[in-house]
CSV table of N, CA and C in Angstrom, one decimal:
chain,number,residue,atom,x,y,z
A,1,UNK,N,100.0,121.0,-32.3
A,1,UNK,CA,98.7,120.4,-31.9
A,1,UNK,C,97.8,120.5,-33.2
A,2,UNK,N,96.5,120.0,-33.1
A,2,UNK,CA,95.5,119.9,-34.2
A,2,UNK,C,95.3,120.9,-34.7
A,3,UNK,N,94.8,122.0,-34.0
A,3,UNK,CA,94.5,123.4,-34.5
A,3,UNK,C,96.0,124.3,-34.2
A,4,UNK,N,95.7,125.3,-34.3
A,4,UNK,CA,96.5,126.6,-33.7
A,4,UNK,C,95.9,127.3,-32.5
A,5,UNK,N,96.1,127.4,-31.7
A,5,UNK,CA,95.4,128.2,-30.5
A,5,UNK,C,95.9,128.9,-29.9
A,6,UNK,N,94.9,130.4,-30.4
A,6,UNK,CA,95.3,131.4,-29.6
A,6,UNK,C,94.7,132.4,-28.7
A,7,UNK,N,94.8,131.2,-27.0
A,7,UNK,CA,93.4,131.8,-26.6
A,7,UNK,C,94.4,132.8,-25.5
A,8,UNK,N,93.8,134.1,-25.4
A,8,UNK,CA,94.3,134.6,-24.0
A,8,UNK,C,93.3,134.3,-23.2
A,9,UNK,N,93.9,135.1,-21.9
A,9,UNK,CA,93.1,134.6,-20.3
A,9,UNK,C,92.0,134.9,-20.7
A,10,UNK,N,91.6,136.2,-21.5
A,10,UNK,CA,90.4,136.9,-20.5
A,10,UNK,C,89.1,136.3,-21.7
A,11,UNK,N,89.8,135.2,-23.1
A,11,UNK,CA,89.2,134.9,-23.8
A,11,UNK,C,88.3,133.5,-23.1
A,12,UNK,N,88.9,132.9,-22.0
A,12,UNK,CA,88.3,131.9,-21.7
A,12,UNK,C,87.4,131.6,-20.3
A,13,UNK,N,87.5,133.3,-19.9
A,13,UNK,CA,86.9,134.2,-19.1
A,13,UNK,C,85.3,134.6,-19.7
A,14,UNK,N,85.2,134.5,-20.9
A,14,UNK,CA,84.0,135.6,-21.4
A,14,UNK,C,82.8,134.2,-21.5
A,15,UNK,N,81.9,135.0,-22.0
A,15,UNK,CA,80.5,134.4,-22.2
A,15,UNK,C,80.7,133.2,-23.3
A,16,UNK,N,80.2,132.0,-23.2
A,16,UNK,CA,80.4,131.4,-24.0
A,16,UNK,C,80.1,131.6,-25.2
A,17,UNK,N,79.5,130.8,-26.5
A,17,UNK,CA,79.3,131.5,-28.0
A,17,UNK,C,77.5,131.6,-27.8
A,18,UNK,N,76.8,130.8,-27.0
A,18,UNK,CA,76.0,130.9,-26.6
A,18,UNK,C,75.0,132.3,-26.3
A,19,UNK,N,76.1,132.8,-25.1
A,19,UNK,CA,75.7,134.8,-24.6
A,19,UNK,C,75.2,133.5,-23.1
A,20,UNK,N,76.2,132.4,-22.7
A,20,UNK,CA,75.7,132.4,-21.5
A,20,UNK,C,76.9,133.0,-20.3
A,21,UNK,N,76.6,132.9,-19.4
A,21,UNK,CA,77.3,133.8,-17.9
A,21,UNK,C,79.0,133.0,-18.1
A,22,UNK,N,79.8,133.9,-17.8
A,22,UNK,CA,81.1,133.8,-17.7
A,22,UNK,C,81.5,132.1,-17.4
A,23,UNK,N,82.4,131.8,-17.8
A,23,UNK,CA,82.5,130.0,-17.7
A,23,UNK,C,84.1,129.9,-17.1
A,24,UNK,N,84.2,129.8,-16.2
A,24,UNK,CA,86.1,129.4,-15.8
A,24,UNK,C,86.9,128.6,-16.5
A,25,UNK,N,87.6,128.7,-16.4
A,25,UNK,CA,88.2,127.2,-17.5
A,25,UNK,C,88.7,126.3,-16.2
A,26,UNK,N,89.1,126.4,-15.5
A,26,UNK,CA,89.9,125.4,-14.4
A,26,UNK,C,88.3,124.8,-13.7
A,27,UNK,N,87.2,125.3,-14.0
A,27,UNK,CA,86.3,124.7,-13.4
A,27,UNK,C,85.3,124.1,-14.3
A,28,UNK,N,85.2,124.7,-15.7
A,28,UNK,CA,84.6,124.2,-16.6
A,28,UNK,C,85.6,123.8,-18.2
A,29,UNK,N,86.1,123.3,-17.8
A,29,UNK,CA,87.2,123.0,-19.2
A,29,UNK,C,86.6,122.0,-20.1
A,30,UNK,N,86.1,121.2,-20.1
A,30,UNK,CA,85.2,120.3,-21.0
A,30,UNK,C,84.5,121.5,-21.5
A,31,UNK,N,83.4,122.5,-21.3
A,31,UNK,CA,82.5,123.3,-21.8
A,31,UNK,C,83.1,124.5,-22.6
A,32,UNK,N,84.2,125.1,-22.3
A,32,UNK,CA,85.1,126.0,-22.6
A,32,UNK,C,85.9,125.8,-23.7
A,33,UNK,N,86.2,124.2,-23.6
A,33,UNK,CA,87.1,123.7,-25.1
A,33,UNK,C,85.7,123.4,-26.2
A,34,UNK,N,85.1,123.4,-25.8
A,34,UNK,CA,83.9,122.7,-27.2
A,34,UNK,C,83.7,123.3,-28.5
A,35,UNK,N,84.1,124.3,-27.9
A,35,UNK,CA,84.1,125.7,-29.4
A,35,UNK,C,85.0,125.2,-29.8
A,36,UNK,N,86.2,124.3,-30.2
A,36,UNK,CA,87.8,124.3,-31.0
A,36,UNK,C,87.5,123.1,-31.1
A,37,UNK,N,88.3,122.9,-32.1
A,37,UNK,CA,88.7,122.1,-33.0
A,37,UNK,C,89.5,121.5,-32.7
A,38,UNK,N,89.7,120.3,-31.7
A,38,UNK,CA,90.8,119.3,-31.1
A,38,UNK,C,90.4,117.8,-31.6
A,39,UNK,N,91.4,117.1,-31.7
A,39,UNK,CA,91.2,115.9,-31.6
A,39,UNK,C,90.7,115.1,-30.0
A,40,UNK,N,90.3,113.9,-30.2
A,40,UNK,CA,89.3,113.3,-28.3
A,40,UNK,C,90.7,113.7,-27.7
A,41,UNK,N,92.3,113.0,-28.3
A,41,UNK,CA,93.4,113.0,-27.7
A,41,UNK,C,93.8,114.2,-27.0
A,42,UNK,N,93.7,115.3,-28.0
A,42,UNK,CA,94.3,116.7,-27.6
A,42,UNK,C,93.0,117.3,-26.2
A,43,UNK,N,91.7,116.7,-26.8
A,43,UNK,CA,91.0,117.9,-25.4
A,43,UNK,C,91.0,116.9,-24.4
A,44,UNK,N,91.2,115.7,-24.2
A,44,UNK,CA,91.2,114.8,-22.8
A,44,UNK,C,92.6,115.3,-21.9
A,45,UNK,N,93.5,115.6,-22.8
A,45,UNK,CA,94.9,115.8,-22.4
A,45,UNK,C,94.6,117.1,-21.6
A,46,UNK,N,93.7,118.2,-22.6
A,46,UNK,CA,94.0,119.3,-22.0
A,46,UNK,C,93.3,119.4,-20.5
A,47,UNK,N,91.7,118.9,-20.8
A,47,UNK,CA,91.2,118.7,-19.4
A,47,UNK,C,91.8,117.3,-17.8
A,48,UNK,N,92.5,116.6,-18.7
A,48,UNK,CA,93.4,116.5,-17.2
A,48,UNK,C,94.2,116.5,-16.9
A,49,UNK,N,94.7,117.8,-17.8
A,49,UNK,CA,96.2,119.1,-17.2
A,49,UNK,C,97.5,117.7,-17.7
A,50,UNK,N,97.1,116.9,-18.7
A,50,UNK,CA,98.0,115.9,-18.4
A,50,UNK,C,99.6,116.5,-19.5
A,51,UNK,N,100.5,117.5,-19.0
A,51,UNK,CA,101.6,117.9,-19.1
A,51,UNK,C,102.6,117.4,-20.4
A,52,UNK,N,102.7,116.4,-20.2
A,52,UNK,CA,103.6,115.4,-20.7
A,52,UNK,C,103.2,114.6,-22.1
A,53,UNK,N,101.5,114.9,-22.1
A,53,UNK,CA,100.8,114.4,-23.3
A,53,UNK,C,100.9,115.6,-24.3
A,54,UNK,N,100.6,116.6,-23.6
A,54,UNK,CA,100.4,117.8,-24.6
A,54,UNK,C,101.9,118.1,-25.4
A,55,UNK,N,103.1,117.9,-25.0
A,55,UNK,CA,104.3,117.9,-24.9
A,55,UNK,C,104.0,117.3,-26.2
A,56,UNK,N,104.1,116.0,-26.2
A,56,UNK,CA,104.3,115.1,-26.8
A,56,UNK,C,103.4,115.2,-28.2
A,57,UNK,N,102.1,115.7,-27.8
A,57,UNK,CA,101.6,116.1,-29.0
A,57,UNK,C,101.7,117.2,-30.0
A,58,UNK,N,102.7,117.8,-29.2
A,58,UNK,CA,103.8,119.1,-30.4
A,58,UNK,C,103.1,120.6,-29.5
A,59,UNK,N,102.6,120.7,-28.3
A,59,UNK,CA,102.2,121.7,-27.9
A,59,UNK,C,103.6,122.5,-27.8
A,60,UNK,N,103.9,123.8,-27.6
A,60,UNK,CA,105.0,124.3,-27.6
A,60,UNK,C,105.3,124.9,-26.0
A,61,UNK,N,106.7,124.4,-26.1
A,61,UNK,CA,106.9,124.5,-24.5
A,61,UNK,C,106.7,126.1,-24.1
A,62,UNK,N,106.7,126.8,-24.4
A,62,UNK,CA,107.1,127.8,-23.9
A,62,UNK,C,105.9,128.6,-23.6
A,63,UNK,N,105.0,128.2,-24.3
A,63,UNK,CA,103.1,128.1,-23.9
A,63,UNK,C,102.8,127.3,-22.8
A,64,UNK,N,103.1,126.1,-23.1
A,64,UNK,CA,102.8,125.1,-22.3
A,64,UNK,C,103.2,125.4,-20.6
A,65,UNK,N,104.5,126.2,-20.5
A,65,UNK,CA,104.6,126.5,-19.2
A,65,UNK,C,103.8,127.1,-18.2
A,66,UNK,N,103.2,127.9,-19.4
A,66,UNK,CA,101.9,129.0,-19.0
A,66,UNK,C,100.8,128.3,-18.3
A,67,UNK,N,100.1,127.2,-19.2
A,67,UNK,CA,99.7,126.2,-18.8
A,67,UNK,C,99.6,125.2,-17.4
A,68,UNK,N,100.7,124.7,-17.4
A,68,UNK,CA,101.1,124.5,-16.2
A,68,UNK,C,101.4,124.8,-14.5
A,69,UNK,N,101.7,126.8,-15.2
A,69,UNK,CA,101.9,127.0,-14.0
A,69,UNK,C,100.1,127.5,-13.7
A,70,UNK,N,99.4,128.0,-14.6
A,70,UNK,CA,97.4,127.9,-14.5
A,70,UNK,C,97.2,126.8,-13.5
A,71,UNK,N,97.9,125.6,-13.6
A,71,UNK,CA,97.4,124.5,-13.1
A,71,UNK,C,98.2,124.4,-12.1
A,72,UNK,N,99.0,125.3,-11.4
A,72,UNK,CA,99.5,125.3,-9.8
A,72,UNK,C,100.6,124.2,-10.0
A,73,UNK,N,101.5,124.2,-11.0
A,73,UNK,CA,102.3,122.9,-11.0
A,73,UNK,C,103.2,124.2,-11.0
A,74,UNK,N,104.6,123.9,-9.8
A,74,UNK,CA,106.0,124.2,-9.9
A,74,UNK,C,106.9,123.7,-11.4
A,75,UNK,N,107.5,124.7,-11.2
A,75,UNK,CA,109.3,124.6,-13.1
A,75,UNK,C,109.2,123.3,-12.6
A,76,UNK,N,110.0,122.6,-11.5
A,76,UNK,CA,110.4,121.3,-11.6
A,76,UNK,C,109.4,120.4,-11.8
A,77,UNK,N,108.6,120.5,-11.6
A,77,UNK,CA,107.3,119.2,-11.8
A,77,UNK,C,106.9,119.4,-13.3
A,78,UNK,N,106.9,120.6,-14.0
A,78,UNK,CA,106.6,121.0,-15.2
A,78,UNK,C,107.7,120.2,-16.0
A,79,UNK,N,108.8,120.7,-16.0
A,79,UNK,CA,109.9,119.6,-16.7
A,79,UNK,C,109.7,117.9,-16.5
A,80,UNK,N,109.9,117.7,-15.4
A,80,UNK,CA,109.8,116.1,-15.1
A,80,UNK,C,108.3,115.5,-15.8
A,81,UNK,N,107.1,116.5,-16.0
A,81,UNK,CA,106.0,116.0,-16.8
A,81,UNK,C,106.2,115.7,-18.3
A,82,UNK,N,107.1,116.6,-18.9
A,82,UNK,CA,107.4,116.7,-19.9
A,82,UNK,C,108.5,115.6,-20.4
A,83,UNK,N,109.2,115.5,-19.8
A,83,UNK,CA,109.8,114.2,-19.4
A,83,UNK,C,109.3,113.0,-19.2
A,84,UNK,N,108.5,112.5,-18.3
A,84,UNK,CA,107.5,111.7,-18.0
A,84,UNK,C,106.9,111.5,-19.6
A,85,UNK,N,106.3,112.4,-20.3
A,85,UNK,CA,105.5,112.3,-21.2
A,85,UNK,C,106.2,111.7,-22.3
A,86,UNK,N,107.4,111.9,-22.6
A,86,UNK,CA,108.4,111.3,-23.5
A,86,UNK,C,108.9,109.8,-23.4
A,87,UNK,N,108.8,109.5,-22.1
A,87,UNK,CA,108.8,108.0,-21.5
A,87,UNK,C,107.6,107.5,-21.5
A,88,UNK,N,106.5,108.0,-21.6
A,88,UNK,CA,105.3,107.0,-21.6
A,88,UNK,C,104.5,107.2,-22.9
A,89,UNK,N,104.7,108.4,-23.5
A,89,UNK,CA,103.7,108.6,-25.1
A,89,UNK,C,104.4,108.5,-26.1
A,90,UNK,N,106.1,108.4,-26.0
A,90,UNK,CA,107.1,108.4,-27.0
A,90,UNK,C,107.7,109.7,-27.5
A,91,UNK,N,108.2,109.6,-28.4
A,91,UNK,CA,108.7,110.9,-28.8
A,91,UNK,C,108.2,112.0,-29.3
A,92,UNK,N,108.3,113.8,-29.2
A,92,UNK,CA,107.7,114.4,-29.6
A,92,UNK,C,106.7,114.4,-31.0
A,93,UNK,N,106.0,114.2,-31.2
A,93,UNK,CA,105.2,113.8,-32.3
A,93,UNK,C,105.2,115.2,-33.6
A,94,UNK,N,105.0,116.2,-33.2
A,94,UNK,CA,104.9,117.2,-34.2
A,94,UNK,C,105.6,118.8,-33.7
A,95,UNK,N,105.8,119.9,-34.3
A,95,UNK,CA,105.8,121.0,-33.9
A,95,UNK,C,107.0,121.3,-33.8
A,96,UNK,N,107.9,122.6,-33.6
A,96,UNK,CA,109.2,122.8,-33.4
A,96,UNK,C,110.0,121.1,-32.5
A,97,UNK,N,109.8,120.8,-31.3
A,97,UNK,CA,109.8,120.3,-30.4
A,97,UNK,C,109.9,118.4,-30.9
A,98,UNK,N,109.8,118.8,-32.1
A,98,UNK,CA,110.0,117.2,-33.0
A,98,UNK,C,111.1,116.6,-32.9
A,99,UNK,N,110.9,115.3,-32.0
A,99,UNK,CA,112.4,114.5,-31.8
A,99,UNK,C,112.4,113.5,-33.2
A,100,UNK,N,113.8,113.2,-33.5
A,100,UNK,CA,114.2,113.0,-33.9
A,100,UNK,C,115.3,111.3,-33.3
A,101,UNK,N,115.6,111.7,-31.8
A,101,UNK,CA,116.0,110.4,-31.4
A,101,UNK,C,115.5,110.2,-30.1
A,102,UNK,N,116.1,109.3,-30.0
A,102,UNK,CA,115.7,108.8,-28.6
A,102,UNK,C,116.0,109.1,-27.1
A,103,UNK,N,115.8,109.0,-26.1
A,103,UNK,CA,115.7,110.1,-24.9
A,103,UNK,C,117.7,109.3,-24.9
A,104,UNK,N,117.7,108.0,-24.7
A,104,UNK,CA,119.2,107.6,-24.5
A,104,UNK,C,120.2,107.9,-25.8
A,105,UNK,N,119.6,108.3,-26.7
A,105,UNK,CA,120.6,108.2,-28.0
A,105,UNK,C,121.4,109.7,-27.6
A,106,UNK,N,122.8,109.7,-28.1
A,106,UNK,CA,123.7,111.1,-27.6
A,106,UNK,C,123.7,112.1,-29.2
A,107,UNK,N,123.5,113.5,-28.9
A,107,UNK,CA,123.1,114.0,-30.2
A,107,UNK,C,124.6,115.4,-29.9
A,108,UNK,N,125.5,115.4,-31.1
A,108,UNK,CA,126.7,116.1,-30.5
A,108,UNK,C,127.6,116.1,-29.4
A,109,UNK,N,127.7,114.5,-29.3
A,109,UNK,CA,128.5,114.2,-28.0
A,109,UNK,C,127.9,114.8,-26.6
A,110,UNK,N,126.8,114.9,-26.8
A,110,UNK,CA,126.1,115.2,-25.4
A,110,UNK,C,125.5,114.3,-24.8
């Protein structure tokens, strides 16, 4: 993604930079991201949990699951988003998770 981010839970729990009253993130996520450094792409994605964009934008899966499951999304709907996201935004764009082919192309006879 644009930056590096390394927020834990209880970081998006605390007072904003402000010193105002604790901010949720699943209730205030526009206000919460404003501190960081995202592109419009990366913080629209984040605020509407949209799975398959963040994927695609090189977020790393194995974070990302974390993510997901925050957002009450079951493993199988979490993969098929990720999926979905590669059929509708194209191929991994950056990050470990950088495709190189196409979802039909066979890579090692697989």
């Amino acid at each position: 993604m644009h930056e590096q981010l390394t927020v834990r839970a209880q970081d998006v729990q605390q007072p904003d930079v402000a010193g105002n009253d604790c901010v949720p993130f699943l209730v205030e996520r526009t206000q919460v991201l404003s501190v960081y450094d995202l592109t419009l792409e990366e913080r629209d994605a984040i605020i509407a949990g949209d799975i398959g964009l963040l994927y695609v934008l090189g977020a790393n899966g194995q974070l990302l699951m974390h993510y997901a499951a925050l957002l009450g999304m079951e493993w199988s709907a979490y993969i098929a988003a990720m999926r979905e996201g590669v059929r509708k935004y194209g191929p991994v764009r950056a990050g470990l998770y950088s495709m190189t082919t196409g979802l039909e192309e066979k890579v090692a006879d697989v």
